[in-house]
């Protein structure tokens, strides 16, 4: 019996898929199809797949050409499959020509001509809503949203607005955006989603205007130092039925969710200590301290909770600019220390000590692809990791896409009370006089 294998995502099943499966079967007696798993697709940056794995499998099965379906779960699985299933011929469309030549050591390698004029990408573009993103900024970079949003179907940065002509020119040297708006109102009007990326003092009013206009908003937190203003923004978003999402990419990344699961599910025992540090210096951003602080406070509040009994701090300021702060939170049975250096240099790291294990994330932990668990009674180190490229913005956009598809406005990754606690903490630091 001659066995043939082929692979694909088979999203929004179309004629091209049907044809390749039909022709693949003609190369043998038994056809195996590897359909890509969701985690594998996400890991390789394919975030725009519409149909669930179950639907895609069902569609492949319904062609009647397929004898067995397997799930492609990781990069490099194909060679193992060829050996395991004793494959004679590997078939794939000629969009992959040359890419799989190395497989000819294991079996016959056949590239088949693609059916012209159709693809899942094309169907997705024609079928689903398109969301135009507008960015309002005070810094000459886009935080990678232009590139990363394109990776999620239906999202694209189309509009920008910047008050400062020099910053705008610098931005335009690097990025190509369709519409450079003359005013913020014009940008809001032309966009479905507004990304607010500016000085903290301006964020609240930019966000408010966009929400009043009924637009979804992504913003770099903190939005404000005033609790009542943040509450007002939350209420406004609800009233207008739009999404108001913090740009904290970390909470959308697999490895962070694994970390959360481990710590919340008691997998490292009772937590005794949470230690987290971050530092960055950017001469052009005077209030960077507060942005950095949010990055440390979110994991702390998510992992340790909000019922700390005492909060004290040491703050070093130069005028209004916070150069360094060490914040100490005393919980009933644990302690958290957060260190943020704006000018002062601090080693970026995150360490959580539990009675049954210690978790460590080194270097830029907030965008880390892995963490280690050291068990107390052995020298054994387990590493949990994930694979992703870019800075993770695409995962945040994908979350937005899911929310829009489900008609939801709250993402449940960061809760309102957590955001309000952060504002109260930051406000205390802001009021410190040196
Ligand atoms: N295929 C084909 N003709 C097409 C589209 C796809 O022969 N018009 C083949 C591919 O070459 C591959 C298989 O079908 O061997 C599965 O392809 P898949 O990537 O799932 O489909 P695409 O339509 O190419 O998807 P996308 O646009 O997301 O890349």
Tab-separated table of C-alpha atoms and ligand atoms in Angstrom:
chain	number	residue	atom	x	y	z
A	1	UNK	CA	0.000	0.000	0.000
A	2	UNK	CA	1.382	3.414	-0.997
A	3	UNK	CA	0.990	6.055	1.683
A	4	UNK	CA	0.811	9.779	0.944
A	5	UNK	CA	0.938	12.693	3.386
A	6	UNK	CA	0.138	16.368	3.007
A	7	UNK	CA	-0.262	19.273	5.428
A	8	UNK	CA	-2.112	22.546	5.695
A	9	UNK	CA	-4.253	24.879	7.756
A	10	UNK	CA	-7.323	24.442	5.524
A	11	UNK	CA	-8.999	27.540	6.924
A	12	UNK	CA	-12.297	28.563	5.282
A	13	UNK	CA	-12.132	25.445	3.148
A	14	UNK	CA	-12.055	26.299	-0.553
A	15	UNK	CA	-11.650	24.812	-4.008
A	16	UNK	CA	-7.833	24.988	-3.883
A	17	UNK	CA	-7.869	22.772	-0.803
A	18	UNK	CA	-10.301	20.336	-2.401
A	19	UNK	CA	-8.161	20.066	-5.535
A	20	UNK	CA	-4.895	19.433	-3.735
A	21	UNK	CA	-6.425	16.707	-1.539
A	22	UNK	CA	-7.987	15.048	-4.588
A	23	UNK	CA	-4.695	15.067	-6.475
A	24	UNK	CA	-2.671	14.023	-3.422
A	25	UNK	CA	-4.832	10.898	-3.081
A	26	UNK	CA	-4.021	9.991	-6.697
A	27	UNK	CA	-0.345	9.532	-5.687
A	28	UNK	CA	-1.151	6.502	-3.504
A	29	UNK	CA	-3.747	4.321	-1.801
A	30	UNK	CA	-3.850	5.866	1.644
A	31	UNK	CA	-3.881	9.632	2.301
A	32	UNK	CA	-2.922	11.167	5.639
A	33	UNK	CA	-3.532	14.877	6.162
A	34	UNK	CA	-1.798	16.908	8.851
A	35	UNK	CA	-4.014	19.816	9.906
A	36	UNK	CA	-2.229	22.543	11.865
A	37	UNK	CA	-3.093	22.846	15.554
A	38	UNK	CA	-4.065	26.217	16.997
A	39	UNK	CA	-1.064	26.516	19.313
A	40	UNK	CA	1.283	25.711	16.446
A	41	UNK	CA	-0.327	28.334	14.217
A	42	UNK	CA	-0.169	30.964	16.940
A	43	UNK	CA	3.433	30.077	17.725
A	44	UNK	CA	4.464	30.558	14.113
A	45	UNK	CA	2.657	33.909	13.962
A	46	UNK	CA	-0.370	32.761	11.950
A	47	UNK	CA	-2.957	34.561	14.033
A	48	UNK	CA	-5.608	35.060	11.443
A	49	UNK	CA	-7.024	31.559	11.200
A	50	UNK	CA	-10.803	31.793	11.410
A	51	UNK	CA	-12.118	28.244	11.689
A	52	UNK	CA	-11.545	26.087	14.751
A	53	UNK	CA	-9.361	23.007	14.456
A	54	UNK	CA	-12.500	20.823	14.713
A	55	UNK	CA	-14.151	22.631	11.796
A	56	UNK	CA	-11.022	22.457	9.648
A	57	UNK	CA	-10.671	18.724	10.345
A	58	UNK	CA	-14.333	18.158	9.531
A	59	UNK	CA	-14.005	19.984	6.197
A	60	UNK	CA	-10.945	17.963	5.226
A	61	UNK	CA	-12.754	14.752	6.202
A	62	UNK	CA	-15.847	15.704	4.215
A	63	UNK	CA	-13.933	15.661	0.923
A	64	UNK	CA	-13.984	11.856	1.099
A	65	UNK	CA	-10.360	11.610	-0.132
A	66	UNK	CA	-8.747	11.344	3.257
A	67	UNK	CA	-8.049	8.125	5.153
A	68	UNK	CA	-6.507	9.571	8.289
A	69	UNK	CA	-6.150	12.999	9.856
A	70	UNK	CA	-3.435	13.996	12.274
A	71	UNK	CA	-2.740	17.320	13.954
A	72	UNK	CA	0.472	19.177	13.216
A	73	UNK	CA	1.486	20.459	16.606
A	74	UNK	CA	5.071	21.654	16.345
A	75	UNK	CA	7.799	22.780	14.022
A	76	UNK	CA	9.828	19.817	12.799
A	77	UNK	CA	7.047	17.264	13.240
A	78	UNK	CA	6.993	16.302	9.562
A	79	UNK	CA	10.096	14.100	9.519
A	80	UNK	CA	8.847	12.175	12.553
A	81	UNK	CA	5.470	11.692	10.843
A	82	UNK	CA	7.055	10.389	7.643
A	83	UNK	CA	8.946	7.792	9.650
A	84	UNK	CA	6.104	6.951	12.040
A	85	UNK	CA	3.458	6.523	9.328
A	86	UNK	CA	5.886	4.945	6.836
A	87	UNK	CA	5.119	7.510	4.143
A	88	UNK	CA	6.030	6.970	0.463
A	89	UNK	CA	5.118	10.381	-0.941
A	90	UNK	CA	4.927	13.859	0.530
A	91	UNK	CA	2.676	16.267	-1.388
A	92	UNK	CA	2.426	20.030	-0.943
A	93	UNK	CA	1.401	23.043	-3.045
A	94	UNK	CA	4.047	24.758	-5.134
A	95	UNK	CA	3.892	27.912	-2.999
A	96	UNK	CA	6.325	25.850	-0.893
A	97	UNK	CA	8.566	24.885	-3.843
A	98	UNK	CA	12.133	24.273	-2.697
A	99	UNK	CA	11.274	24.579	1.000
A	100	UNK	CA	10.797	20.847	1.545
A	101	UNK	CA	13.506	19.455	-0.747
A	102	UNK	CA	15.355	18.038	2.266
A	103	UNK	CA	12.441	15.607	2.776
A	104	UNK	CA	13.376	13.752	-0.427
A	105	UNK	CA	15.929	11.815	1.661
A	106	UNK	CA	12.989	10.196	3.435
A	107	UNK	CA	10.345	9.794	0.700
A	108	UNK	CA	9.237	11.085	-2.727
A	109	UNK	CA	8.703	14.821	-2.674
A	110	UNK	CA	5.973	16.229	-4.926
A	111	UNK	CA	5.059	19.886	-5.361
A	112	UNK	CA	1.671	20.395	-6.997
A	113	UNK	CA	0.590	23.532	-8.808
A	114	UNK	CA	-1.748	25.675	-6.687
A	115	UNK	CA	-5.265	26.344	-7.892
A	116	UNK	CA	-5.181	29.854	-9.268
A	117	UNK	CA	-7.131	32.819	-7.925
A	118	UNK	CA	-8.112	31.531	-4.498
A	119	UNK	CA	-6.659	31.410	-0.997
A	120	UNK	CA	-7.855	31.500	2.609
A	121	UNK	CA	-6.223	34.918	2.993
A	122	UNK	CA	-8.255	36.283	0.114
A	123	UNK	CA	-11.511	34.872	1.507
A	124	UNK	CA	-10.767	36.281	4.938
A	125	UNK	CA	-10.141	39.727	3.468
A	126	UNK	CA	-13.345	39.647	1.479
A	127	UNK	CA	-15.541	38.173	4.190
A	128	UNK	CA	-14.671	39.815	7.471
A	129	UNK	CA	-14.935	43.321	8.891
A	130	UNK	CA	-11.921	45.529	8.469
A	131	UNK	CA	-10.807	47.702	11.376
A	132	UNK	CA	-8.775	50.827	10.674
A	133	UNK	CA	-6.412	51.785	13.460
A	134	UNK	CA	-5.294	55.342	14.127
A	135	UNK	CA	-2.269	56.195	16.299
A	136	UNK	CA	-1.871	59.442	18.178
A	137	UNK	CA	1.697	59.763	19.431
A	138	UNK	CA	4.352	61.967	20.976
A	139	UNK	CA	7.255	59.576	20.400
A	140	UNK	CA	8.793	58.862	17.013
A	141	UNK	CA	8.142	55.118	17.098
A	142	UNK	CA	5.041	52.981	16.738
A	143	UNK	CA	5.789	50.320	19.361
A	144	UNK	CA	5.589	47.848	16.424
A	145	UNK	CA	1.828	48.121	16.089
A	146	UNK	CA	2.003	48.868	12.342
A	147	UNK	CA	3.805	45.635	11.543
A	148	UNK	CA	2.147	43.439	14.138
A	149	UNK	CA	-1.460	44.465	13.526
A	150	UNK	CA	-1.107	43.429	9.884
A	151	UNK	CA	-0.595	39.874	11.101
A	152	UNK	CA	-4.128	39.737	12.425
A	153	UNK	CA	-6.786	39.568	9.828
A	154	UNK	CA	-8.819	42.713	9.298
A	155	UNK	CA	-6.595	45.096	11.267
A	156	UNK	CA	-4.357	47.757	9.822
A	157	UNK	CA	-2.923	51.107	10.880
A	158	UNK	CA	-4.345	53.619	8.433
A	159	UNK	CA	-4.213	56.959	10.246
A	160	UNK	CA	-1.755	58.862	12.395
A	161	UNK	CA	-1.730	62.150	14.211
A	162	UNK	CA	1.071	63.938	16.043
A	163	UNK	CA	1.081	67.477	17.418
A	164	UNK	CA	4.820	67.902	17.089
A	165	UNK	CA	5.935	68.347	13.488
A	166	UNK	CA	9.520	67.241	14.214
A	167	UNK	CA	8.395	64.014	15.878
A	168	UNK	CA	5.974	63.403	13.030
A	169	UNK	CA	8.744	63.812	10.426
A	170	UNK	CA	10.944	61.366	12.314
A	171	UNK	CA	8.062	58.902	12.464
A	172	UNK	CA	7.398	59.230	8.748
A	173	UNK	CA	11.046	58.527	7.946
A	174	UNK	CA	10.487	55.051	9.380
A	175	UNK	CA	6.879	54.182	8.620
A	176	UNK	CA	4.552	54.377	5.697
A	177	UNK	CA	0.987	55.195	6.748
A	178	UNK	CA	-1.879	56.012	4.391
A	179	UNK	CA	-3.345	59.035	6.102
A	180	UNK	CA	-1.455	61.705	8.075
A	181	UNK	CA	-4.225	63.644	9.816
A	182	UNK	CA	-4.311	67.392	10.386
A	183	UNK	CA	-6.142	67.140	13.668
A	184	UNK	CA	-6.873	64.589	16.356
A	185	UNK	CA	-10.591	64.840	15.616
A	186	UNK	CA	-9.963	63.975	11.982
A	187	UNK	CA	-7.944	60.946	13.020
A	188	UNK	CA	-10.608	59.749	15.451
A	189	UNK	CA	-13.296	60.172	12.853
A	190	UNK	CA	-11.386	58.082	10.303
A	191	UNK	CA	-10.485	55.262	12.682
A	192	UNK	CA	-12.346	52.354	14.239
A	193	UNK	CA	-9.678	51.839	16.884
A	194	UNK	CA	-7.519	54.585	18.370
A	195	UNK	CA	-4.151	53.791	19.888
A	196	UNK	CA	-3.111	56.490	22.370
A	197	UNK	CA	0.642	56.584	22.654
A	198	UNK	CA	1.633	59.878	24.153
A	199	UNK	CA	2.712	61.825	27.208
A	200	UNK	CA	0.798	60.725	30.309
A	201	UNK	CA	-0.675	64.195	30.819
A	202	UNK	CA	-2.430	64.021	27.441
A	203	UNK	CA	-3.632	60.420	27.553
A	204	UNK	CA	-6.820	60.948	29.513
A	205	UNK	CA	-8.177	63.624	27.190
A	206	UNK	CA	-7.185	61.729	24.026
A	207	UNK	CA	-8.821	58.559	25.338
A	208	UNK	CA	-11.918	60.433	26.459
A	209	UNK	CA	-12.408	62.077	23.065
A	210	UNK	CA	-12.064	58.780	21.236
A	211	UNK	CA	-14.532	57.056	23.573
A	212	UNK	CA	-17.035	59.899	23.279
A	213	UNK	CA	-16.826	59.426	19.504
A	214	UNK	CA	-17.678	55.751	20.044
A	215	UNK	CA	-14.258	54.364	19.051
A	216	UNK	CA	-12.426	51.426	20.565
A	217	UNK	CA	-9.255	52.456	22.359
A	218	UNK	CA	-5.878	50.915	23.106
A	219	UNK	CA	-3.672	53.012	25.367
A	220	UNK	CA	-0.298	52.940	27.041
A	221	UNK	CA	-1.047	52.935	30.778
A	222	UNK	CA	-1.353	54.768	33.080
A	223	UNK	CA	-4.116	56.789	31.462
A	224	UNK	CA	-4.159	59.256	34.338
A	225	UNK	CA	-3.091	59.640	37.961
A	226	UNK	CA	-6.626	60.360	39.100
A	227	UNK	CA	-8.764	57.442	40.143
A	228	UNK	CA	-12.036	59.221	39.353
A	229	UNK	CA	-10.834	59.986	35.813
A	230	UNK	CA	-10.046	56.344	35.191
A	231	UNK	CA	-13.442	55.349	36.551
A	232	UNK	CA	-15.018	57.883	34.248
A	233	UNK	CA	-13.204	56.341	31.260
A	234	UNK	CA	-14.356	52.850	32.270
A	235	UNK	CA	-17.949	54.073	32.546
A	236	UNK	CA	-17.764	55.912	29.259
A	237	UNK	CA	-16.466	52.839	27.436
A	238	UNK	CA	-19.363	50.825	28.848
A	239	UNK	CA	-21.905	53.464	27.954
A	240	UNK	CA	-20.612	53.631	24.401
A	241	UNK	CA	-20.220	49.862	24.241
A	242	UNK	CA	-16.598	50.032	23.062
A	243	UNK	CA	-13.388	48.309	24.085
A	244	UNK	CA	-10.911	50.163	26.270
A	245	UNK	CA	-7.739	48.126	26.392
A	246	UNK	CA	-4.396	48.744	28.063
A	247	UNK	CA	-1.347	48.138	25.973
A	248	UNK	CA	0.132	45.515	28.260
A	249	UNK	CA	1.210	42.820	25.856
A	250	UNK	CA	2.554	40.546	28.577
A	251	UNK	CA	-0.905	39.444	29.753
A	252	UNK	CA	-1.753	38.152	26.276
A	253	UNK	CA	1.350	35.995	25.919
A	254	UNK	CA	1.272	32.264	26.644
A	255	UNK	CA	4.199	32.193	28.992
A	256	UNK	CA	2.605	34.779	31.277
A	257	UNK	CA	-0.589	32.767	31.427
A	258	UNK	CA	1.400	29.682	32.310
A	259	UNK	CA	3.080	31.664	35.062
A	260	UNK	CA	-0.257	32.839	36.357
A	261	UNK	CA	-1.653	29.328	36.303
A	262	UNK	CA	1.351	27.932	38.178
A	263	UNK	CA	1.241	30.545	40.889
A	264	UNK	CA	-2.551	30.726	41.264
A	265	UNK	CA	-3.016	26.972	41.106
A	266	UNK	CA	-0.628	26.381	44.002
A	267	UNK	CA	1.938	24.586	41.830
A	268	UNK	CA	4.831	26.265	43.638
A	269	UNK	CA	3.096	26.035	47.014
A	270	UNK	CA	2.305	29.082	49.164
A	271	UNK	CA	3.955	32.185	47.840
A	272	UNK	CA	6.376	33.807	50.253
A	273	UNK	CA	8.001	36.436	48.128
A	274	UNK	CA	7.528	38.317	44.874
A	275	UNK	CA	10.467	40.297	43.658
A	276	UNK	CA	10.432	42.212	40.468
A	277	UNK	CA	12.671	44.866	38.946
A	278	UNK	CA	12.715	46.890	35.794
A	279	UNK	CA	14.830	49.760	34.524
A	280	UNK	CA	15.095	51.756	31.384
A	281	UNK	CA	16.407	55.201	30.618
A	282	UNK	CA	15.099	57.372	27.836
A	283	UNK	CA	16.123	60.995	27.915
A	284	UNK	CA	13.121	61.998	25.817
A	285	UNK	CA	10.540	60.500	28.147
A	286	UNK	CA	10.390	62.228	31.479
A	287	UNK	CA	7.535	60.200	32.909
A	288	UNK	CA	8.749	56.817	31.774
A	289	UNK	CA	8.938	55.722	35.408
A	290	UNK	CA	5.170	55.398	35.620
A	291	UNK	CA	4.886	53.354	32.432
A	292	UNK	CA	7.570	51.003	33.736
A	293	UNK	CA	5.872	50.726	37.105
A	294	UNK	CA	2.631	49.503	35.547
A	295	UNK	CA	4.589	46.648	33.986
A	296	UNK	CA	5.759	45.482	37.397
A	297	UNK	CA	2.556	46.143	39.320
A	298	UNK	CA	0.322	44.139	37.014
A	299	UNK	CA	2.035	40.786	37.593
A	300	UNK	CA	2.347	41.584	41.283
A	301	UNK	CA	-1.366	42.299	41.707
A	302	UNK	CA	-2.358	39.350	39.561
A	303	UNK	CA	-0.132	36.904	41.419
A	304	UNK	CA	-0.171	38.297	44.948
A	305	UNK	CA	-3.634	39.869	44.964
A	306	UNK	CA	-4.627	43.261	46.278
A	307	UNK	CA	-5.004	42.600	49.984
A	308	UNK	CA	-1.598	43.888	51.055
A	309	UNK	CA	-1.621	45.308	54.574
A	310	UNK	CA	1.143	47.829	54.227
A	311	UNK	CA	2.762	49.721	51.393
A	312	UNK	CA	5.888	51.801	51.838
A	313	UNK	CA	8.461	53.123	49.453
A	314	UNK	CA	11.711	54.926	48.858
A	315	UNK	CA	11.611	57.393	45.991
A	316	UNK	CA	14.388	59.388	44.370
A	317	UNK	CA	13.240	62.263	42.213
A	318	UNK	CA	14.864	64.968	40.163
A	319	UNK	CA	12.162	67.617	40.102
A	320	UNK	CA	9.039	65.822	38.954
A	321	UNK	CA	10.998	63.047	37.306
A	322	UNK	CA	11.162	59.813	39.325
A	323	UNK	CA	14.622	58.359	38.874
A	324	UNK	CA	14.231	55.400	41.191
A	325	UNK	CA	11.711	53.793	43.500
A	326	UNK	CA	11.620	50.747	45.669
A	327	UNK	CA	8.108	49.765	46.690
A	328	UNK	CA	7.458	47.343	49.463
A	329	UNK	CA	4.141	45.559	49.902
A	330	UNK	CA	3.519	43.556	53.039
A	331	UNK	CA	0.920	40.805	52.581
A	332	UNK	CA	-0.423	38.657	55.440
A	333	UNK	CA	1.993	35.823	54.695
A	334	UNK	CA	4.266	37.204	52.014
A	335	UNK	CA	6.110	40.226	50.791
A	336	UNK	CA	6.532	41.880	47.424
A	337	UNK	CA	9.321	44.209	46.484
A	338	UNK	CA	9.121	46.196	43.272
A	339	UNK	CA	12.149	48.121	42.091
A	340	UNK	CA	11.896	50.567	39.237
A	341	UNK	CA	14.861	52.497	37.928
A	342	UNK	CA	14.433	55.222	35.394
A	343	UNK	CA	17.854	56.768	35.671
A	344	UNK	CA	19.296	54.299	38.195
A	345	UNK	CA	20.351	51.003	36.740
A	346	UNK	CA	18.613	47.889	38.080
A	347	UNK	CA	18.897	44.313	36.848
A	348	UNK	CA	15.636	43.343	35.174
A	349	UNK	CA	14.354	40.198	36.776
A	350	UNK	CA	11.346	38.561	38.303
A	351	UNK	CA	11.515	36.006	41.071
A	352	UNK	CA	8.647	34.358	42.881
A	353	UNK	CA	9.491	32.171	45.827
A	354	UNK	CA	6.961	29.582	46.911
A	355	UNK	CA	7.170	26.895	49.582
A	356	UNK	CA	7.505	24.281	46.843
A	357	UNK	CA	9.398	26.059	44.130
A	358	UNK	CA	10.992	29.243	42.890
A	359	UNK	CA	10.120	30.809	39.586
A	360	UNK	CA	12.709	32.921	37.803
A	361	UNK	CA	12.463	35.091	34.740
A	362	UNK	CA	15.617	36.834	33.739
A	363	UNK	CA	16.469	39.854	31.631
A	364	UNK	CA	13.480	41.475	29.965
A	365	UNK	CA	11.012	39.258	31.820
A	366	UNK	CA	7.928	41.223	30.666
A	367	UNK	CA	8.509	39.987	27.127
A	368	UNK	CA	10.188	36.753	28.043
A	369	UNK	CA	9.568	33.592	26.142
A	370	UNK	CA	10.372	31.369	29.096
A	371	UNK	CA	10.652	30.957	32.829
A	372	UNK	CA	12.427	28.513	35.092
A	373	UNK	CA	11.086	26.635	38.075
A	374	UNK	CA	13.616	25.524	40.642
A	375	UNK	CA	12.276	22.970	43.084
A	376	UNK	CA	13.581	23.298	46.662
A	377	UNK	CA	14.608	19.676	47.144
A	378	UNK	CA	16.524	19.052	43.939
A	379	UNK	CA	18.883	20.640	41.488
A	380	UNK	CA	16.350	20.014	38.774
A	381	UNK	CA	15.263	23.045	36.756
A	382	UNK	CA	12.140	22.926	34.631
A	383	UNK	CA	11.853	25.397	31.801
A	384	UNK	CA	8.476	26.516	30.475
A	385	UNK	CA	8.618	28.276	27.180
A	386	UNK	CA	6.691	29.524	24.251
A	387	UNK	CA	7.631	30.679	20.833
A	388	UNK	CA	6.690	34.029	19.424
A	389	UNK	CA	8.219	36.734	17.297
A	390	UNK	CA	7.981	40.495	17.455
A	391	UNK	CA	7.006	42.288	20.633
A	392	UNK	CA	3.642	40.575	21.171
A	393	UNK	CA	1.377	43.370	19.953
A	394	UNK	CA	-0.285	40.940	17.588
A	395	UNK	CA	-1.576	38.911	20.535
A	396	UNK	CA	-3.224	41.997	21.958
A	397	UNK	CA	-4.803	42.760	18.580
A	398	UNK	CA	-5.928	39.162	18.322
A	399	UNK	CA	-7.607	39.499	21.707
A	400	UNK	CA	-9.344	42.574	20.386
A	401	UNK	CA	-10.422	40.637	17.326
A	402	UNK	CA	-11.882	37.891	19.560
A	403	UNK	CA	-13.725	40.430	21.679
A	404	UNK	CA	-15.211	42.078	18.609
A	405	UNK	CA	-16.257	38.709	17.230
A	406	UNK	CA	-17.919	37.810	20.543
A	407	UNK	CA	-19.516	41.230	21.062
A	408	UNK	CA	-17.701	41.700	24.344
A	409	UNK	CA	-16.005	44.856	25.544
A	410	UNK	CA	-14.023	43.646	28.552
A	411	UNK	CA	-11.054	41.402	27.997
A	412	UNK	CA	-10.813	39.951	31.539
A	413	UNK	CA	-7.020	39.897	31.276
A	414	UNK	CA	-6.712	42.940	33.534
A	415	UNK	CA	-9.606	43.779	35.826
A	416	UNK	CA	-10.832	47.274	36.600
A	417	UNK	CA	-10.053	47.030	40.308
A	418	UNK	CA	-6.453	46.066	39.472
A	419	UNK	CA	-6.136	49.165	37.280
A	420	UNK	CA	-7.572	51.388	40.003
A	421	UNK	CA	-5.181	49.957	42.606
A	422	UNK	CA	-2.272	50.749	40.286
A	423	UNK	CA	-3.428	54.355	39.915
A	424	UNK	CA	-3.628	54.732	43.699
A	425	UNK	CA	-0.091	53.381	44.096
A	426	UNK	CA	1.318	55.623	41.357
A	427	UNK	CA	-0.485	58.660	42.709
A	428	UNK	CA	1.248	58.152	46.074
A	429	UNK	CA	4.654	58.058	44.368
A	430	UNK	CA	3.771	61.114	42.311
A	431	UNK	CA	2.959	63.097	45.449
A	432	UNK	CA	6.321	62.362	47.102
A	433	UNK	CA	8.389	65.531	47.491
A	434	UNK	CA	12.161	65.116	47.413
B	1	LIG	N1	-3.457	25.253	-1.915
B	1	LIG	C1	-3.626	25.102	-3.291
B	1	LIG	N2	-4.263	26.050	-4.013
B	1	LIG	C2	-4.729	27.162	-3.404
B	1	LIG	C3	-4.586	27.337	-2.023
B	1	LIG	C4	-3.927	26.343	-1.294
B	1	LIG	O1	-3.196	24.101	-3.853
B	1	LIG	N3	-5.334	28.087	-4.153
B	1	LIG	C5	-2.744	24.218	-1.171
B	1	LIG	C6	-1.476	24.742	-0.489
B	1	LIG	O2	-0.408	24.850	-1.401
B	1	LIG	C7	-1.252	23.707	0.590
B	1	LIG	C8	-2.694	23.305	0.971
B	1	LIG	O3	-3.534	23.749	-0.105
B	1	LIG	O4	-0.579	22.606	0.062
B	1	LIG	C9	-3.143	23.920	2.259
B	1	LIG	O5	-2.917	25.305	2.142
B	1	LIG	P1	-3.311	26.405	3.192
B	1	LIG	O6	-2.097	27.163	3.572
B	1	LIG	O7	-4.125	25.829	4.247
B	1	LIG	O8	-4.273	27.344	2.244
B	1	LIG	P2	-4.099	28.821	1.731
B	1	LIG	O9	-5.342	29.166	0.985
B	1	LIG	O10	-2.805	28.963	0.963
B	1	LIG	O11	-4.047	29.626	3.094
B	1	LIG	P3	-3.446	31.068	3.464
B	1	LIG	O12	-4.016	32.052	2.493
B	1	LIG	O13	-3.871	31.312	4.884
B	1	LIG	O14	-1.944	30.965	3.354
